[in-house]
Amino acid sequence: MKRGKKYNEAAKLVEAQKLHDVNEALDLVQKTSITKFDATVEAHIRLGVDSRHADQQVRGAVVLPHGTGREVRVLVFAKGEKAAEAEAAGADYVGAEELVAKIQGESWFEFDVVVATPDMMSVVGRIGRVLGPKGLMPNPKAGTVTADVAKAISEIKAGKIEYRLDKTNIIHVPIGKVSFGTEKLTDNFQTLMGAIIKAKPAAAKGTYLRSVVLASTMGPGIKVNPLRVTE
């Protein structure tokens, strides 16, 4: 793959096969950020599980102590009192069947997270085929199917992120912005890793954390020593 001049210059700072401690890796992520904007720092974690098996799924949500650094648009499917609660809690969009029609008819996706009350899941299910592939389908494990919509919205706005395996058994999640600095990024990363380690399936055998890579948007990947991620 042909890389740009800025990327190639940044990549010279990285030893391709070296496994770094967390703080060292995050220092490098900041030094190798090549964008003019405040880049997102991402974690890519390969796990020793097989996502094809239901008993080896790893999925959940965690509130990052310093948030993600970006504004999250929350859509809530609710009616009556719960709709009023969602609006009062700061949801960006609240509705029911009319939002389903808007998504179906206009391919409208001006939102980042979807929350639904349990009684609305039959309605939300009508658009499961379009929400699912985008990672937007509400899920009880992620806390996005709940009667306590106010709490869900508050946590999401405060920096709650969802993590889950992709088909290659890797979790991809943002842990903040380059401008956060090493200390805040470390706090966020350790919080995420603690949740993922706690979520280890009983059926998982062998090495659980296969590899951990940190990178800024468009920047080179920095390898982290999987044995040192919780230190």
mmCIF file with all atom_site columns, C-alpha atoms in Angstrom:
data_model
loop_
_atom_site.group_PDB
_atom_site.id
_atom_site.type_symbol
_atom_site.label_atom_id
_atom_site.label_alt_id
_atom_site.label_comp_id
_atom_site.label_asym_id
_atom_site.label_entity_id
_atom_site.label_seq_id
_atom_site.pdbx_PDB_ins_code
_atom_site.Cartn_x
_atom_site.Cartn_y
_atom_site.Cartn_z
_atom_site.occupancy
_atom_site.B_iso_or_equiv
_atom_site.pdbx_formal_charge
_atom_site.auth_seq_id
_atom_site.auth_comp_id
_atom_site.auth_asym_id
_atom_site.auth_atom_id
_atom_site.pdbx_PDB_model_num
ATOM 1   C CA . MET A 1 1   ? 0.000   0.000   0.000  1.00 0.00 ? 1   MET A CA 1
ATOM 2   C CA . LYS A 1 2   ? 1.339   3.410   -0.979 1.00 0.00 ? 2   LYS A CA 1
ATOM 3   C CA . ARG A 1 3   ? 1.587   5.765   2.007  1.00 0.00 ? 3   ARG A CA 1
ATOM 4   C CA . GLY A 1 4   ? 1.820   9.549   2.173  1.00 0.00 ? 4   GLY A CA 1
ATOM 5   C CA . LYS A 1 5   ? 4.955   11.465  3.120  1.00 0.00 ? 5   LYS A CA 1
ATOM 6   C CA . LYS A 1 6   ? 3.634   12.427  6.573  1.00 0.00 ? 6   LYS A CA 1
ATOM 7   C CA . TYR A 1 7   ? 2.712   8.840   7.383  1.00 0.00 ? 7   TYR A CA 1
ATOM 8   C CA . ASN A 1 8   ? 6.110   7.553   6.282  1.00 0.00 ? 8   ASN A CA 1
ATOM 9   C CA . GLU A 1 9   ? 7.878   10.129  8.444  1.00 0.00 ? 9   GLU A CA 1
ATOM 10  C CA . ALA A 1 10  ? 5.746   9.186   11.447 1.00 0.00 ? 10  ALA A CA 1
ATOM 11  C CA . ALA A 1 11  ? 6.283   5.474   10.836 1.00 0.00 ? 11  ALA A CA 1
ATOM 12  C CA . LYS A 1 12  ? 10.059  5.969   11.172 1.00 0.00 ? 12  LYS A CA 1
ATOM 13  C CA . LEU A 1 13  ? 9.484   6.617   14.876 1.00 0.00 ? 13  LEU A CA 1
ATOM 14  C CA . VAL A 1 14  ? 7.950   3.157   15.334 1.00 0.00 ? 14  VAL A CA 1
ATOM 15  C CA . GLU A 1 15  ? 9.851   -0.112  15.676 1.00 0.00 ? 15  GLU A CA 1
ATOM 16  C CA . ALA A 1 16  ? 7.532   -2.490  13.827 1.00 0.00 ? 16  ALA A CA 1
ATOM 17  C CA . GLN A 1 17  ? 8.033   -5.554  16.033 1.00 0.00 ? 17  GLN A CA 1
ATOM 18  C CA . LYS A 1 18  ? 8.575   -3.882  19.412 1.00 0.00 ? 18  LYS A CA 1
ATOM 19  C CA . LEU A 1 19  ? 5.997   -4.448  22.139 1.00 0.00 ? 19  LEU A CA 1
ATOM 20  C CA . HIS A 1 20  ? 5.570   -1.293  24.216 1.00 0.00 ? 20  HIS A CA 1
ATOM 21  C CA . ASP A 1 21  ? 4.308   -0.608  27.703 1.00 0.00 ? 21  ASP A CA 1
ATOM 22  C CA . VAL A 1 22  ? 0.988   1.275   27.689 1.00 0.00 ? 22  VAL A CA 1
ATOM 23  C CA . ASN A 1 23  ? 2.355   4.725   28.582 1.00 0.00 ? 23  ASN A CA 1
ATOM 24  C CA . GLU A 1 24  ? 5.183   4.419   26.069 1.00 0.00 ? 24  GLU A CA 1
ATOM 25  C CA . ALA A 1 25  ? 2.740   3.334   23.362 1.00 0.00 ? 25  ALA A CA 1
ATOM 26  C CA . LEU A 1 26  ? 0.395   6.234   24.049 1.00 0.00 ? 26  LEU A CA 1
ATOM 27  C CA . ASP A 1 27  ? 3.285   8.704   23.974 1.00 0.00 ? 27  ASP A CA 1
ATOM 28  C CA . LEU A 1 28  ? 4.178   7.349   20.538 1.00 0.00 ? 28  LEU A CA 1
ATOM 29  C CA . VAL A 1 29  ? 0.562   7.506   19.351 1.00 0.00 ? 29  VAL A CA 1
ATOM 30  C CA . GLN A 1 30  ? 0.566   11.239  20.091 1.00 0.00 ? 30  GLN A CA 1
ATOM 31  C CA . LYS A 1 31  ? 3.959   11.818  18.474 1.00 0.00 ? 31  LYS A CA 1
ATOM 32  C CA . THR A 1 32  ? 2.922   9.969   15.308 1.00 0.00 ? 32  THR A CA 1
ATOM 33  C CA . SER A 1 33  ? -0.450  11.695  14.864 1.00 0.00 ? 33  SER A CA 1
ATOM 34  C CA . ILE A 1 34  ? -0.325  13.294  11.403 1.00 0.00 ? 34  ILE A CA 1
ATOM 35  C CA . THR A 1 35  ? -3.717  14.984  11.066 1.00 0.00 ? 35  THR A CA 1
ATOM 36  C CA . LYS A 1 36  ? -4.364  18.717  11.319 1.00 0.00 ? 36  LYS A CA 1
ATOM 37  C CA . PHE A 1 37  ? -7.453  18.021  13.422 1.00 0.00 ? 37  PHE A CA 1
ATOM 38  C CA . ASP A 1 38  ? -7.587  16.498  16.916 1.00 0.00 ? 38  ASP A CA 1
ATOM 39  C CA . ALA A 1 39  ? -7.312  12.845  15.952 1.00 0.00 ? 39  ALA A CA 1
ATOM 40  C CA . THR A 1 40  ? -9.136  10.011  17.668 1.00 0.00 ? 40  THR A CA 1
ATOM 41  C CA . VAL A 1 41  ? -7.027  7.407   19.449 1.00 0.00 ? 41  VAL A CA 1
ATOM 42  C CA . GLU A 1 42  ? -8.226  3.886   18.729 1.00 0.00 ? 42  GLU A CA 1
ATOM 43  C CA . ALA A 1 43  ? -7.565  0.521   20.356 1.00 0.00 ? 43  ALA A CA 1
ATOM 44  C CA . HIS A 1 44  ? -7.601  -2.689  18.308 1.00 0.00 ? 44  HIS A CA 1
ATOM 45  C CA . ILE A 1 45  ? -7.637  -5.821  20.465 1.00 0.00 ? 45  ILE A CA 1
ATOM 46  C CA . ARG A 1 46  ? -7.394  -9.338  19.036 1.00 0.00 ? 46  ARG A CA 1
ATOM 47  C CA . LEU A 1 47  ? -8.794  -11.991 21.349 1.00 0.00 ? 47  LEU A CA 1
ATOM 48  C CA . GLY A 1 48  ? -8.157  -15.723 21.519 1.00 0.00 ? 48  GLY A CA 1
ATOM 49  C CA . VAL A 1 49  ? -11.804 -16.654 21.031 1.00 0.00 ? 49  VAL A CA 1
ATOM 50  C CA . ASP A 1 50  ? -13.962 -17.761 18.123 1.00 0.00 ? 50  ASP A CA 1
ATOM 51  C CA . SER A 1 51  ? -16.804 -15.316 17.461 1.00 0.00 ? 51  SER A CA 1
ATOM 52  C CA . ARG A 1 52  ? -18.633 -17.956 15.425 1.00 0.00 ? 52  ARG A CA 1
ATOM 53  C CA . HIS A 1 53  ? -19.610 -19.663 18.678 1.00 0.00 ? 53  HIS A CA 1
ATOM 54  C CA . ALA A 1 54  ? -22.307 -18.108 20.862 1.00 0.00 ? 54  ALA A CA 1
ATOM 55  C CA . ASP A 1 55  ? -20.512 -19.094 24.078 1.00 0.00 ? 55  ASP A CA 1
ATOM 56  C CA . GLN A 1 56  ? -17.368 -17.231 23.007 1.00 0.00 ? 56  GLN A CA 1
ATOM 57  C CA . GLN A 1 57  ? -18.915 -13.871 22.211 1.00 0.00 ? 57  GLN A CA 1
ATOM 58  C CA . VAL A 1 58  ? -17.385 -10.832 23.903 1.00 0.00 ? 58  VAL A CA 1
ATOM 59  C CA . ARG A 1 59  ? -19.680 -7.836  23.995 1.00 0.00 ? 59  ARG A CA 1
ATOM 60  C CA . GLY A 1 60  ? -20.489 -5.144  26.492 1.00 0.00 ? 60  GLY A CA 1
ATOM 61  C CA . ALA A 1 61  ? -20.241 -1.471  27.317 1.00 0.00 ? 61  ALA A CA 1
ATOM 62  C CA . VAL A 1 62  ? -18.124 0.640   29.612 1.00 0.00 ? 62  VAL A CA 1
ATOM 63  C CA . VAL A 1 63  ? -18.069 4.305   30.636 1.00 0.00 ? 63  VAL A CA 1
ATOM 64  C CA . LEU A 1 64  ? -14.655 5.828   29.943 1.00 0.00 ? 64  LEU A CA 1
ATOM 65  C CA . PRO A 1 65  ? -13.631 8.097   32.851 1.00 0.00 ? 65  PRO A CA 1
ATOM 66  C CA . HIS A 1 66  ? -12.651 10.947  30.534 1.00 0.00 ? 66  HIS A CA 1
ATOM 67  C CA . GLY A 1 67  ? -15.156 10.309  27.743 1.00 0.00 ? 67  GLY A CA 1
ATOM 68  C CA . THR A 1 68  ? -14.324 9.953   24.069 1.00 0.00 ? 68  THR A CA 1
ATOM 69  C CA . GLY A 1 69  ? -13.900 13.616  23.216 1.00 0.00 ? 69  GLY A CA 1
ATOM 70  C CA . ARG A 1 70  ? -16.719 13.662  20.721 1.00 0.00 ? 70  ARG A CA 1
ATOM 71  C CA . GLU A 1 71  ? -20.356 14.653  20.905 1.00 0.00 ? 71  GLU A CA 1
ATOM 72  C CA . VAL A 1 72  ? -22.645 11.635  20.645 1.00 0.00 ? 72  VAL A CA 1
ATOM 73  C CA . ARG A 1 73  ? -26.093 11.920  19.069 1.00 0.00 ? 73  ARG A CA 1
ATOM 74  C CA . VAL A 1 74  ? -28.595 9.684   20.839 1.00 0.00 ? 74  VAL A CA 1
ATOM 75  C CA . LEU A 1 75  ? -31.854 8.466   19.314 1.00 0.00 ? 75  LEU A CA 1
ATOM 76  C CA . VAL A 1 76  ? -34.419 6.989   21.703 1.00 0.00 ? 76  VAL A CA 1
ATOM 77  C CA . PHE A 1 77  ? -37.394 4.830   20.812 1.00 0.00 ? 77  PHE A CA 1
ATOM 78  C CA . ALA A 1 78  ? -39.951 5.429   23.552 1.00 0.00 ? 78  ALA A CA 1
ATOM 79  C CA . LYS A 1 79  ? -43.520 6.531   24.150 1.00 0.00 ? 79  LYS A CA 1
ATOM 80  C CA . GLY A 1 80  ? -45.448 8.445   26.788 1.00 0.00 ? 80  GLY A CA 1
ATOM 81  C CA . GLU A 1 81  ? -43.657 9.113   30.078 1.00 0.00 ? 81  GLU A CA 1
ATOM 82  C CA . LYS A 1 82  ? -40.491 7.393   28.902 1.00 0.00 ? 82  LYS A CA 1
ATOM 83  C CA . ALA A 1 83  ? -40.352 9.651   25.856 1.00 0.00 ? 83  ALA A CA 1
ATOM 84  C CA . ALA A 1 84  ? -40.671 12.680  28.122 1.00 0.00 ? 84  ALA A CA 1
ATOM 85  C CA . GLU A 1 85  ? -37.892 11.306  30.356 1.00 0.00 ? 85  GLU A CA 1
ATOM 86  C CA . ALA A 1 86  ? -35.656 10.832  27.328 1.00 0.00 ? 86  ALA A CA 1
ATOM 87  C CA . GLU A 1 87  ? -36.221 14.389  26.138 1.00 0.00 ? 87  GLU A CA 1
ATOM 88  C CA . ALA A 1 88  ? -35.526 15.765  29.626 1.00 0.00 ? 88  ALA A CA 1
ATOM 89  C CA . ALA A 1 89  ? -32.311 13.712  29.821 1.00 0.00 ? 89  ALA A CA 1
ATOM 90  C CA . GLY A 1 90  ? -30.958 15.278  26.636 1.00 0.00 ? 90  GLY A CA 1
ATOM 91  C CA . ALA A 1 91  ? -31.745 12.751  23.916 1.00 0.00 ? 91  ALA A CA 1
ATOM 92  C CA . ASP A 1 92  ? -31.213 14.258  20.458 1.00 0.00 ? 92  ASP A CA 1
ATOM 93  C CA . TYR A 1 93  ? -34.154 12.431  18.877 1.00 0.00 ? 93  TYR A CA 1
ATOM 94  C CA . VAL A 1 94  ? -37.144 10.751  20.534 1.00 0.00 ? 94  VAL A CA 1
ATOM 95  C CA . GLY A 1 95  ? -40.010 8.944   18.847 1.00 0.00 ? 95  GLY A CA 1
ATOM 96  C CA . ALA A 1 96  ? -41.546 5.647   17.818 1.00 0.00 ? 96  ALA A CA 1
ATOM 97  C CA . GLU A 1 97  ? -43.072 4.444   14.538 1.00 0.00 ? 97  GLU A CA 1
ATOM 98  C CA . GLU A 1 98  ? -42.460 7.795   12.827 1.00 0.00 ? 98  GLU A CA 1
ATOM 99  C CA . LEU A 1 99  ? -38.692 7.400   13.329 1.00 0.00 ? 99  LEU A CA 1
ATOM 100 C CA . VAL A 1 100 ? -38.816 3.882   11.891 1.00 0.00 ? 100 VAL A CA 1
ATOM 101 C CA . ALA A 1 101 ? -40.573 5.285   8.820  1.00 0.00 ? 101 ALA A CA 1
ATOM 102 C CA . LYS A 1 102 ? -37.995 8.065   8.510  1.00 0.00 ? 102 LYS A CA 1
ATOM 103 C CA . ILE A 1 103 ? -35.102 5.599   8.666  1.00 0.00 ? 103 ILE A CA 1
ATOM 104 C CA . GLN A 1 104 ? -36.777 3.236   6.193  1.00 0.00 ? 104 GLN A CA 1
ATOM 105 C CA . GLY A 1 105 ? -38.003 5.875   3.764  1.00 0.00 ? 105 GLY A CA 1
ATOM 106 C CA . GLU A 1 106 ? -35.178 8.390   3.848  1.00 0.00 ? 106 GLU A CA 1
ATOM 107 C CA . SER A 1 107 ? -32.173 6.231   4.822  1.00 0.00 ? 107 SER A CA 1
ATOM 108 C CA . TRP A 1 108 ? -31.776 8.671   7.706  1.00 0.00 ? 108 TRP A CA 1
ATOM 109 C CA . PHE A 1 109 ? -28.894 7.933   10.060 1.00 0.00 ? 109 PHE A CA 1
ATOM 110 C CA . GLU A 1 110 ? -28.071 11.243  11.725 1.00 0.00 ? 110 GLU A CA 1
ATOM 111 C CA . PHE A 1 111 ? -27.403 9.560   15.069 1.00 0.00 ? 111 PHE A CA 1
ATOM 112 C CA . ASP A 1 112 ? -24.619 7.583   16.737 1.00 0.00 ? 112 ASP A CA 1
ATOM 113 C CA . VAL A 1 113 ? -26.376 5.452   19.379 1.00 0.00 ? 113 VAL A CA 1
ATOM 114 C CA . VAL A 1 114 ? -29.886 4.000   19.595 1.00 0.00 ? 114 VAL A CA 1
ATOM 115 C CA . VAL A 1 115 ? -31.652 3.404   22.917 1.00 0.00 ? 115 VAL A CA 1
ATOM 116 C CA . ALA A 1 116 ? -35.029 1.695   23.217 1.00 0.00 ? 116 ALA A CA 1
ATOM 117 C CA . THR A 1 117 ? -37.416 0.808   26.008 1.00 0.00 ? 117 THR A CA 1
ATOM 118 C CA . PRO A 1 118 ? -38.224 -2.930  26.122 1.00 0.00 ? 118 PRO A CA 1
ATOM 119 C CA . ASP A 1 119 ? -41.795 -2.407  24.891 1.00 0.00 ? 119 ASP A CA 1
ATOM 120 C CA . MET A 1 120 ? -40.476 -0.682  21.750 1.00 0.00 ? 120 MET A CA 1
ATOM 121 C CA . MET A 1 121 ? -38.238 -3.528  20.567 1.00 0.00 ? 121 MET A CA 1
ATOM 122 C CA . SER A 1 122 ? -40.963 -5.026  18.392 1.00 0.00 ? 122 SER A CA 1
ATOM 123 C CA . VAL A 1 123 ? -41.087 -1.701  16.548 1.00 0.00 ? 123 VAL A CA 1
ATOM 124 C CA . VAL A 1 124 ? -37.296 -1.342  16.372 1.00 0.00 ? 124 VAL A CA 1
ATOM 125 C CA . GLY A 1 125 ? -37.088 -4.919  15.071 1.00 0.00 ? 125 GLY A CA 1
ATOM 126 C CA . ARG A 1 126 ? -38.620 -3.764  11.789 1.00 0.00 ? 126 ARG A CA 1
ATOM 127 C CA . ILE A 1 127 ? -35.372 -1.958  10.977 1.00 0.00 ? 127 ILE A CA 1
ATOM 128 C CA . GLY A 1 128 ? -33.022 -4.501  12.509 1.00 0.00 ? 128 GLY A CA 1
ATOM 129 C CA . ARG A 1 129 ? -31.625 -5.350  9.090  1.00 0.00 ? 129 ARG A CA 1
ATOM 130 C CA . VAL A 1 130 ? -30.393 -1.799  8.575  1.00 0.00 ? 130 VAL A CA 1
ATOM 131 C CA . LEU A 1 131 ? -29.409 -0.981  12.170 1.00 0.00 ? 131 LEU A CA 1
ATOM 132 C CA . GLY A 1 132 ? -27.574 -4.262  12.779 1.00 0.00 ? 132 GLY A CA 1
ATOM 133 C CA . PRO A 1 133 ? -24.856 -3.967  10.106 1.00 0.00 ? 133 PRO A CA 1
ATOM 134 C CA . LYS A 1 134 ? -24.126 -0.423  11.281 1.00 0.00 ? 134 LYS A CA 1
ATOM 135 C CA . GLY A 1 135 ? -23.739 -1.547  14.892 1.00 0.00 ? 135 GLY A CA 1
ATOM 136 C CA . LEU A 1 136 ? -26.743 0.537   15.937 1.00 0.00 ? 136 LEU A CA 1
ATOM 137 C CA . MET A 1 137 ? -29.201 -2.146  17.047 1.00 0.00 ? 137 MET A CA 1
ATOM 138 C CA . PRO A 1 138 ? -30.137 -1.694  20.744 1.00 0.00 ? 138 PRO A CA 1
ATOM 139 C CA . ASN A 1 139 ? -28.933 -4.526  22.930 1.00 0.00 ? 139 ASN A CA 1
ATOM 140 C CA . PRO A 1 140 ? -29.549 -5.342  26.630 1.00 0.00 ? 140 PRO A CA 1
ATOM 141 C CA . LYS A 1 141 ? -25.883 -6.320  27.130 1.00 0.00 ? 141 LYS A CA 1
ATOM 142 C CA . ALA A 1 142 ? -24.824 -2.858  26.042 1.00 0.00 ? 142 ALA A CA 1
ATOM 143 C CA . GLY A 1 143 ? -27.439 -1.212  28.244 1.00 0.00 ? 143 GLY A CA 1
ATOM 144 C CA . THR A 1 144 ? -29.270 0.274   25.274 1.00 0.00 ? 144 THR A CA 1
ATOM 145 C CA . VAL A 1 145 ? -32.466 -1.706  25.820 1.00 0.00 ? 145 VAL A CA 1
ATOM 146 C CA . THR A 1 146 ? -33.659 -0.370  29.145 1.00 0.00 ? 146 THR A CA 1
ATOM 147 C CA . ALA A 1 147 ? -36.580 1.169   31.000 1.00 0.00 ? 147 ALA A CA 1
ATOM 148 C CA . ASP A 1 148 ? -34.189 3.640   32.635 1.00 0.00 ? 148 ASP A CA 1
ATOM 149 C CA . VAL A 1 149 ? -33.659 5.771   29.546 1.00 0.00 ? 149 VAL A CA 1
ATOM 150 C CA . ALA A 1 150 ? -32.428 8.774   31.532 1.00 0.00 ? 150 ALA A CA 1
ATOM 151 C CA . LYS A 1 151 ? -29.544 6.792   33.001 1.00 0.00 ? 151 LYS A CA 1
ATOM 152 C CA . ALA A 1 152 ? -28.664 5.279   29.623 1.00 0.00 ? 152 ALA A CA 1
ATOM 153 C CA . ILE A 1 153 ? -28.567 8.695   27.949 1.00 0.00 ? 153 ILE A CA 1
ATOM 154 C CA . SER A 1 154 ? -26.508 10.189  30.781 1.00 0.00 ? 154 SER A CA 1
ATOM 155 C CA . GLU A 1 155 ? -23.905 7.422   30.563 1.00 0.00 ? 155 GLU A CA 1
ATOM 156 C CA . ILE A 1 156 ? -23.683 7.607   26.774 1.00 0.00 ? 156 ILE A CA 1
ATOM 157 C CA . LYS A 1 157 ? -23.231 11.365  26.826 1.00 0.00 ? 157 LYS A CA 1
ATOM 158 C CA . ALA A 1 158 ? -20.595 10.975  29.553 1.00 0.00 ? 158 ALA A CA 1
ATOM 159 C CA . GLY A 1 159 ? -18.476 8.653   27.423 1.00 0.00 ? 159 GLY A CA 1
ATOM 160 C CA . LYS A 1 160 ? -20.007 5.186   27.443 1.00 0.00 ? 160 LYS A CA 1
ATOM 161 C CA . ILE A 1 161 ? -18.767 3.057   24.567 1.00 0.00 ? 161 ILE A CA 1
ATOM 162 C CA . GLU A 1 162 ? -19.794 -0.360  23.325 1.00 0.00 ? 162 GLU A CA 1
ATOM 163 C CA . TYR A 1 163 ? -17.228 -3.018  22.512 1.00 0.00 ? 163 TYR A CA 1
ATOM 164 C CA . ARG A 1 164 ? -17.781 -6.239  20.607 1.00 0.00 ? 164 ARG A CA 1
ATOM 165 C CA . LEU A 1 165 ? -15.930 -8.705  18.438 1.00 0.00 ? 165 LEU A CA 1
ATOM 166 C CA . ASP A 1 166 ? -15.935 -8.445  14.682 1.00 0.00 ? 166 ASP A CA 1
ATOM 167 C CA . LYS A 1 167 ? -15.774 -11.496 12.404 1.00 0.00 ? 167 LYS A CA 1
ATOM 168 C CA . THR A 1 168 ? -11.993 -11.642 12.747 1.00 0.00 ? 168 THR A CA 1
ATOM 169 C CA . ASN A 1 169 ? -12.155 -11.733 16.568 1.00 0.00 ? 169 ASN A CA 1
ATOM 170 C CA . ILE A 1 170 ? -10.924 -8.154  16.936 1.00 0.00 ? 170 ILE A CA 1
ATOM 171 C CA . ILE A 1 171 ? -12.477 -5.365  19.012 1.00 0.00 ? 171 ILE A CA 1
ATOM 172 C CA . HIS A 1 172 ? -12.111 -1.849  17.566 1.00 0.00 ? 172 HIS A CA 1
ATOM 173 C CA . VAL A 1 173 ? -12.954 1.077   19.878 1.00 0.00 ? 173 VAL A CA 1
ATOM 174 C CA . PRO A 1 174 ? -12.070 4.756   20.395 1.00 0.00 ? 174 PRO A CA 1
ATOM 175 C CA . ILE A 1 175 ? -10.451 5.651   23.729 1.00 0.00 ? 175 ILE A CA 1
ATOM 176 C CA . GLY A 1 176 ? -10.229 9.433   23.396 1.00 0.00 ? 176 GLY A CA 1
ATOM 177 C CA . LYS A 1 177 ? -8.490  12.200  21.480 1.00 0.00 ? 177 LYS A CA 1
ATOM 178 C CA . VAL A 1 178 ? -4.787  12.917  20.984 1.00 0.00 ? 178 VAL A CA 1
ATOM 179 C CA . SER A 1 179 ? -5.265  16.173  22.922 1.00 0.00 ? 179 SER A CA 1
ATOM 180 C CA . PHE A 1 180 ? -6.235  14.226  26.065 1.00 0.00 ? 180 PHE A CA 1
ATOM 181 C CA . GLY A 1 181 ? -2.594  13.512  26.850 1.00 0.00 ? 181 GLY A CA 1
ATOM 182 C CA . THR A 1 182 ? -1.048  10.290  28.092 1.00 0.00 ? 182 THR A CA 1
ATOM 183 C CA . GLU A 1 183 ? -2.551  10.269  31.592 1.00 0.00 ? 183 GLU A CA 1
ATOM 184 C CA . LYS A 1 184 ? -6.206  10.544  30.532 1.00 0.00 ? 184 LYS A CA 1
ATOM 185 C CA . LEU A 1 185 ? -5.744  8.187   27.598 1.00 0.00 ? 185 LEU A CA 1
ATOM 186 C CA . THR A 1 186 ? -4.144  5.654   29.945 1.00 0.00 ? 186 THR A CA 1
ATOM 187 C CA . ASP A 1 187 ? -7.084  5.903   32.355 1.00 0.00 ? 187 ASP A CA 1
ATOM 188 C CA . ASN A 1 188 ? -9.533  5.311   29.506 1.00 0.00 ? 188 ASN A CA 1
ATOM 189 C CA . PHE A 1 189 ? -7.504  2.436   28.066 1.00 0.00 ? 189 PHE A CA 1
ATOM 190 C CA . GLN A 1 190 ? -7.129  0.655   31.397 1.00 0.00 ? 190 GLN A CA 1
ATOM 191 C CA . THR A 1 191 ? -10.849 1.013   32.084 1.00 0.00 ? 191 THR A CA 1
ATOM 192 C CA . LEU A 1 192 ? -11.645 -0.524  28.695 1.00 0.00 ? 192 LEU A CA 1
ATOM 193 C CA . MET A 1 193 ? -9.178  -3.377  29.128 1.00 0.00 ? 193 MET A CA 1
ATOM 194 C CA . GLY A 1 194 ? -10.472 -4.122  32.607 1.00 0.00 ? 194 GLY A CA 1
ATOM 195 C CA . ALA A 1 195 ? -13.976 -4.548  31.183 1.00 0.00 ? 195 ALA A CA 1
ATOM 196 C CA . ILE A 1 196 ? -12.801 -6.755  28.306 1.00 0.00 ? 196 ILE A CA 1
ATOM 197 C CA . ILE A 1 197 ? -10.761 -8.981  30.602 1.00 0.00 ? 197 ILE A CA 1
ATOM 198 C CA . LYS A 1 198 ? -13.701 -9.280  33.001 1.00 0.00 ? 198 LYS A CA 1
ATOM 199 C CA . ALA A 1 199 ? -15.903 -10.282 30.041 1.00 0.00 ? 199 ALA A CA 1
ATOM 200 C CA . LYS A 1 200 ? -13.691 -13.273 29.155 1.00 0.00 ? 200 LYS A CA 1
ATOM 201 C CA . PRO A 1 201 ? -16.000 -16.176 28.212 1.00 0.00 ? 201 PRO A CA 1
ATOM 202 C CA . ALA A 1 202 ? -15.737 -19.356 30.281 1.00 0.00 ? 202 ALA A CA 1
ATOM 203 C CA . ALA A 1 203 ? -15.411 -21.273 27.003 1.00 0.00 ? 203 ALA A CA 1
ATOM 204 C CA . ALA A 1 204 ? -12.306 -19.328 25.943 1.00 0.00 ? 204 ALA A CA 1
ATOM 205 C CA . LYS A 1 205 ? -9.166  -21.489 25.967 1.00 0.00 ? 205 LYS A CA 1
ATOM 206 C CA . GLY A 1 206 ? -5.510  -20.582 25.697 1.00 0.00 ? 206 GLY A CA 1
ATOM 207 C CA . THR A 1 207 ? -4.215  -17.000 25.447 1.00 0.00 ? 207 THR A CA 1
ATOM 208 C CA . TYR A 1 208 ? -7.077  -14.516 25.744 1.00 0.00 ? 208 TYR A CA 1
ATOM 209 C CA . LEU A 1 209 ? -5.301  -11.280 24.758 1.00 0.00 ? 209 LEU A CA 1
ATOM 210 C CA . ARG A 1 210 ? -3.541  -12.142 21.497 1.00 0.00 ? 210 ARG A CA 1
ATOM 211 C CA . SER A 1 211 ? -2.513  -8.638  20.440 1.00 0.00 ? 211 SER A CA 1
ATOM 212 C CA . VAL A 1 212 ? -3.197  -5.012  21.310 1.00 0.00 ? 212 VAL A CA 1
ATOM 213 C CA . VAL A 1 213 ? -2.507  -2.144  18.906 1.00 0.00 ? 213 VAL A CA 1
ATOM 214 C CA . LEU A 1 214 ? -3.043  1.577   19.516 1.00 0.00 ? 214 LEU A CA 1
ATOM 215 C CA . ALA A 1 215 ? -3.191  4.185   16.742 1.00 0.00 ? 215 ALA A CA 1
ATOM 216 C CA . SER A 1 216 ? -4.392  7.681   16.006 1.00 0.00 ? 216 SER A CA 1
ATOM 217 C CA . THR A 1 217 ? -6.628  8.421   13.032 1.00 0.00 ? 217 THR A CA 1
ATOM 218 C CA . MET A 1 218 ? -4.554  7.774   9.895  1.00 0.00 ? 218 MET A CA 1
ATOM 219 C CA . GLY A 1 219 ? -1.454  7.195   12.035 1.00 0.00 ? 219 GLY A CA 1
ATOM 220 C CA . PRO A 1 220 ? 0.729   4.070   12.292 1.00 0.00 ? 220 PRO A CA 1
ATOM 221 C CA . GLY A 1 221 ? -0.152  1.275   14.709 1.00 0.00 ? 221 GLY A CA 1
ATOM 222 C CA . ILE A 1 222 ? 1.793   0.945   17.960 1.00 0.00 ? 222 ILE A CA 1
ATOM 223 C CA . LYS A 1 223 ? 1.984   -2.548  19.436 1.00 0.00 ? 223 LYS A CA 1
ATOM 224 C CA . VAL A 1 224 ? 1.348   -2.955  23.162 1.00 0.00 ? 224 VAL A CA 1
ATOM 225 C CA . ASN A 1 225 ? 2.659   -5.847  25.220 1.00 0.00 ? 225 ASN A CA 1
ATOM 226 C CA . PRO A 1 226 ? -0.532  -7.838  26.000 1.00 0.00 ? 226 PRO A CA 1
ATOM 227 C CA . LEU A 1 227 ? 1.025   -9.082  29.238 1.00 0.00 ? 227 LEU A CA 1
ATOM 228 C CA . ARG A 1 228 ? 1.427   -5.520  30.533 1.00 0.00 ? 228 ARG A CA 1
ATOM 229 C CA . VAL A 1 229 ? -1.886  -3.911  29.646 1.00 0.00 ? 229 VAL A CA 1
ATOM 230 C CA . THR A 1 230 ? -3.307  -3.847  33.192 1.00 0.00 ? 230 THR A CA 1
ATOM 231 C CA . GLU A 1 231 ? -0.170  -2.581  34.946 1.00 0.00 ? 231 GLU A CA 1
#
